[in-house]
Amino acid sequence: NALLVGSQNAWLRDNVAMLPFVRRAVNRFMPGERLEDALAAAAELQRVGIGAVLTRLGENITEAAAANETAAHYVTVASELQRRGLDGDISIKLTQLGLDIDPQPCQAILLILADETSRRGIRLWIDMEQSFYVERTLDMRRALRAYPHAGVCLQAYLRRTPDDLASMIPLGGGIRLVKGAYHEPASVAYPRKGDVDEARPQDL
């Protein structure tokens, strides 16, 4: 709980991340703050037969210009992955594309990214955020049913996930199943790790 609260504190996010011991701890998953850092890490992973998932940290943007800039960033990422022949996927958060501002422009941006990544042969993932966004996120994934390279992330600790999984499988495109890391009420998510382990479908 303390870590979740800390992650939402702007001062901690801007300052603690610069501490040397923190940077060493997260380097395996977040190799840097520049696109070049991420591409270099993807190239190193590819040398040992491992693919990479590239994402830009940040969510809940409040200005349309920021959503458009994020979209442009991901177009650049897709272009560089293709140009360098790297085995890398792109994973986006819808609130980073303006879902909180207006769902229609957000969906338009998502379709642009789906076109770009499809044309370049790069898989596109839609990350899952807090439970408040689940239904809208799944609707956005349904809007991409014509794009077989697009997939969505589901969180095993949410009580609704088995039903969501059943509704998403027919769309194809892949599903990433993670445990989930947001602070949710017990009525929405399983509070104990053991309950989450048992809730994960074992036959899929």
Short mmCIF file of C-alpha atoms in Angstrom, two decimals:
data_model
loop_
_atom_site.label_atom_id
_atom_site.label_comp_id
_atom_site.label_asym_id
_atom_site.label_seq_id
_atom_site.Cartn_x
_atom_site.Cartn_y
_atom_site.Cartn_z
CA ASN A 1 0.00 0.00 0.00
CA ALA A 2 2.83 2.39 0.82
CA LEU A 3 4.39 1.82 -2.59
CA LEU A 4 1.09 2.43 -4.35
CA VAL A 5 0.55 5.67 -2.46
CA GLY A 6 4.12 6.76 -3.17
CA SER A 7 3.71 6.10 -6.88
CA GLN A 8 0.95 8.71 -7.00
CA ASN A 9 3.04 11.40 -5.28
CA ALA A 10 4.45 13.81 -7.86
CA TRP A 11 7.44 14.89 -5.71
CA LEU A 12 8.48 11.30 -4.99
CA ARG A 13 8.05 10.34 -8.64
CA ASP A 14 10.29 13.18 -9.79
CA ASN A 15 12.99 12.88 -7.11
CA VAL A 16 13.24 9.33 -5.78
CA ALA A 17 13.62 7.92 -9.29
CA MET A 18 16.94 9.75 -9.61
CA LEU A 19 18.53 8.07 -6.57
CA PRO A 20 21.32 5.66 -7.61
CA PHE A 21 20.01 2.64 -5.65
CA VAL A 22 16.52 3.12 -7.11
CA ARG A 23 17.88 3.37 -10.65
CA ARG A 24 19.88 0.16 -10.14
CA ALA A 25 16.77 -1.65 -8.86
CA VAL A 26 14.54 -0.70 -11.78
CA ASN A 27 17.15 -0.82 -14.55
CA ARG A 28 16.19 -4.36 -15.53
CA PHE A 29 12.66 -3.25 -16.42
CA MET A 30 13.13 0.45 -17.23
CA PRO A 31 16.56 0.92 -18.81
CA GLY A 32 16.36 4.68 -19.21
CA GLU A 33 14.33 7.77 -19.94
CA ARG A 34 15.23 8.15 -23.62
CA LEU A 35 13.97 6.17 -26.59
CA GLU A 36 17.56 5.32 -27.46
CA ASP A 37 17.97 3.65 -24.05
CA ALA A 38 14.93 1.46 -24.67
CA LEU A 39 16.04 0.53 -28.18
CA ALA A 40 19.51 -0.38 -26.95
CA ALA A 41 17.98 -2.62 -24.26
CA ALA A 42 15.71 -4.25 -26.86
CA ALA A 43 18.73 -4.94 -29.09
CA GLU A 44 20.61 -6.52 -26.17
CA LEU A 45 17.63 -8.73 -25.31
CA GLN A 46 17.26 -9.77 -28.93
CA ARG A 47 20.87 -10.96 -28.94
CA VAL A 48 19.91 -13.57 -26.32
CA GLY A 49 16.61 -14.49 -27.96
CA ILE A 50 14.23 -12.38 -25.87
CA GLY A 51 11.67 -9.94 -27.24
CA ALA A 52 10.91 -6.59 -25.61
CA VAL A 53 7.80 -4.60 -24.77
CA LEU A 54 8.29 -0.85 -25.04
CA THR A 55 6.07 1.56 -23.16
CA ARG A 56 6.25 5.20 -22.17
CA LEU A 57 5.58 5.77 -18.49
CA GLY A 58 2.84 8.18 -17.49
CA GLU A 59 -0.93 8.19 -17.53
CA ASN A 60 -4.03 10.35 -16.94
CA ILE A 61 -2.92 13.22 -19.17
CA THR A 62 -5.20 16.27 -19.06
CA GLU A 63 -4.37 18.09 -22.30
CA ALA A 64 -5.12 17.04 -25.87
CA ALA A 65 -1.71 18.27 -27.01
CA ALA A 66 -0.04 15.79 -24.65
CA ALA A 67 -2.11 12.93 -26.10
CA ASN A 68 -1.10 13.90 -29.63
CA GLU A 69 2.55 14.14 -28.59
CA THR A 70 2.35 10.68 -27.04
CA ALA A 71 0.87 9.29 -30.25
CA ALA A 72 3.68 10.88 -32.28
CA HIS A 73 6.19 9.33 -29.89
CA TYR A 74 4.78 5.85 -30.44
CA VAL A 75 4.82 6.32 -34.21
CA THR A 76 8.52 7.11 -33.89
CA VAL A 77 9.04 4.02 -31.71
CA ALA A 78 7.32 1.82 -34.29
CA SER A 79 9.40 3.32 -37.08
CA GLU A 80 12.66 2.75 -35.19
CA LEU A 81 11.79 -0.84 -34.26
CA GLN A 82 11.12 -1.60 -37.91
CA ARG A 83 14.17 0.26 -39.19
CA ARG A 84 16.50 -1.54 -36.78
CA GLY A 85 14.86 -4.93 -37.24
CA LEU A 86 14.18 -5.29 -33.51
CA ASP A 87 11.82 -7.83 -31.94
CA GLY A 88 9.73 -5.39 -29.92
CA ASP A 89 6.09 -4.77 -29.11
CA ILE A 90 4.47 -1.46 -28.16
CA SER A 91 2.21 -1.19 -25.11
CA ILE A 92 0.05 1.89 -24.54
CA LYS A 93 -2.21 3.22 -21.79
CA LEU A 94 -5.46 4.77 -22.96
CA THR A 95 -5.39 7.55 -20.37
CA GLN A 96 -2.08 8.55 -21.95
CA LEU A 97 -3.94 8.97 -25.24
CA GLY A 98 -6.60 11.23 -23.71
CA LEU A 99 -9.30 8.81 -22.52
CA ASP A 100 -10.03 11.07 -19.54
CA ILE A 101 -10.48 14.07 -21.85
CA ASP A 102 -12.67 12.64 -24.61
CA PRO A 103 -13.06 8.97 -25.64
CA GLN A 104 -13.64 9.76 -29.33
CA PRO A 105 -10.30 11.47 -30.06
CA CYS A 106 -8.64 8.79 -27.91
CA GLN A 107 -10.11 6.08 -30.12
CA ALA A 108 -9.06 7.98 -33.24
CA ILE A 109 -5.47 8.08 -31.97
CA LEU A 110 -5.64 4.38 -31.10
CA LEU A 111 -6.75 3.55 -34.65
CA ILE A 112 -3.85 5.57 -36.05
CA LEU A 113 -1.42 3.59 -33.89
CA ALA A 114 -3.11 0.33 -34.92
CA ASP A 115 -2.61 1.26 -38.58
CA GLU A 116 1.02 2.27 -38.04
CA THR A 117 1.99 -0.83 -36.08
CA SER A 118 0.12 -3.15 -38.44
CA ARG A 119 1.89 -1.66 -41.45
CA ARG A 120 5.25 -2.11 -39.76
CA GLY A 121 4.61 -5.63 -38.42
CA ILE A 122 4.72 -4.67 -34.74
CA ARG A 123 2.33 -5.98 -32.10
CA LEU A 124 0.24 -3.38 -30.27
CA TRP A 125 -0.88 -3.98 -26.67
CA ILE A 126 -3.47 -2.01 -24.72
CA ASP A 127 -2.53 -1.90 -21.05
CA MET A 128 -5.18 -2.23 -18.36
CA GLU A 129 -5.46 0.50 -15.74
CA GLN A 130 -7.64 0.89 -12.63
CA SER A 131 -10.95 -0.98 -12.47
CA PHE A 132 -12.72 2.29 -13.24
CA TYR A 133 -11.37 2.03 -16.80
CA VAL A 134 -11.89 -1.68 -17.50
CA GLU A 135 -15.13 -1.50 -19.48
CA ARG A 136 -13.96 1.42 -21.61
CA THR A 137 -10.62 -0.29 -22.23
CA LEU A 138 -12.34 -3.47 -23.41
CA ASP A 139 -14.62 -1.40 -25.66
CA MET A 140 -11.52 0.18 -27.22
CA ARG A 141 -10.09 -3.28 -27.82
CA ARG A 142 -13.34 -4.34 -29.48
CA ALA A 143 -13.00 -1.33 -31.77
CA LEU A 144 -9.75 -2.91 -33.03
CA ARG A 145 -11.31 -6.23 -34.01
CA ALA A 146 -10.10 -5.67 -37.58
CA TYR A 147 -6.48 -5.62 -36.34
CA PRO A 148 -5.30 -9.16 -35.50
CA HIS A 149 -1.97 -7.85 -34.21
CA ALA A 150 -3.65 -5.92 -31.36
CA GLY A 151 -4.06 -7.39 -27.88
CA VAL A 152 -5.13 -6.34 -24.41
CA CYS A 153 -3.87 -6.81 -20.87
CA LEU A 154 -6.16 -8.26 -18.17
CA GLN A 155 -5.57 -8.26 -14.42
CA ALA A 156 -6.08 -11.55 -12.58
CA TYR A 157 -6.86 -9.94 -9.23
CA LEU A 158 -10.08 -8.38 -10.53
CA ARG A 159 -13.13 -10.51 -9.78
CA ARG A 160 -14.61 -9.76 -13.19
CA THR A 161 -11.60 -10.98 -15.19
CA PRO A 162 -12.78 -14.55 -15.97
CA ASP A 163 -15.83 -13.11 -17.74
CA ASP A 164 -13.71 -10.47 -19.48
CA LEU A 165 -11.27 -13.15 -20.61
CA ALA A 166 -14.09 -15.20 -22.11
CA SER A 167 -15.34 -12.15 -24.02
CA MET A 168 -11.89 -11.18 -25.33
CA ILE A 169 -10.65 -14.59 -26.53
CA PRO A 170 -12.90 -14.66 -29.64
CA LEU A 171 -11.35 -11.38 -30.81
CA GLY A 172 -7.92 -12.98 -31.15
CA GLY A 173 -4.83 -10.82 -31.10
CA GLY A 174 -3.52 -12.09 -27.78
CA ILE A 175 -4.12 -11.45 -24.10
CA ARG A 176 -1.51 -10.57 -21.49
CA LEU A 177 -2.61 -11.82 -18.08
CA VAL A 178 -0.95 -10.06 -15.13
CA LYS A 179 -1.76 -10.07 -11.43
CA GLY A 180 -2.60 -6.37 -11.16
CA ALA A 181 -1.00 -3.63 -9.07
CA TYR A 182 -3.59 -0.95 -8.37
CA HIS A 183 -5.17 -0.40 -4.96
CA GLU A 184 -8.72 -1.70 -5.40
CA PRO A 185 -11.52 -2.42 -2.87
CA ALA A 186 -12.09 -6.04 -1.89
CA SER A 187 -15.48 -5.95 -3.59
CA VAL A 188 -13.69 -5.42 -6.91
CA ALA A 189 -10.38 -7.29 -6.50
CA TYR A 190 -9.11 -10.26 -4.50
CA PRO A 191 -7.20 -8.86 -1.51
CA ARG A 192 -4.93 -11.89 -0.92
CA LYS A 193 -2.16 -13.12 -3.22
CA GLY A 194 -3.31 -16.73 -2.77
CA ASP A 195 -6.79 -15.82 -3.98
CA VAL A 196 -5.29 -14.17 -7.07
CA ASP A 197 -3.21 -17.28 -7.82
CA GLU A 198 -6.29 -19.48 -7.62
CA ALA A 199 -8.33 -17.07 -9.75
CA ARG A 200 -5.95 -17.20 -12.70
CA PRO A 201 -7.31 -19.58 -15.37
CA GLN A 202 -5.09 -22.65 -15.44
CA ASP A 203 -6.32 -24.15 -18.71
CA LEU A 204 -5.75 -21.22 -21.08
#
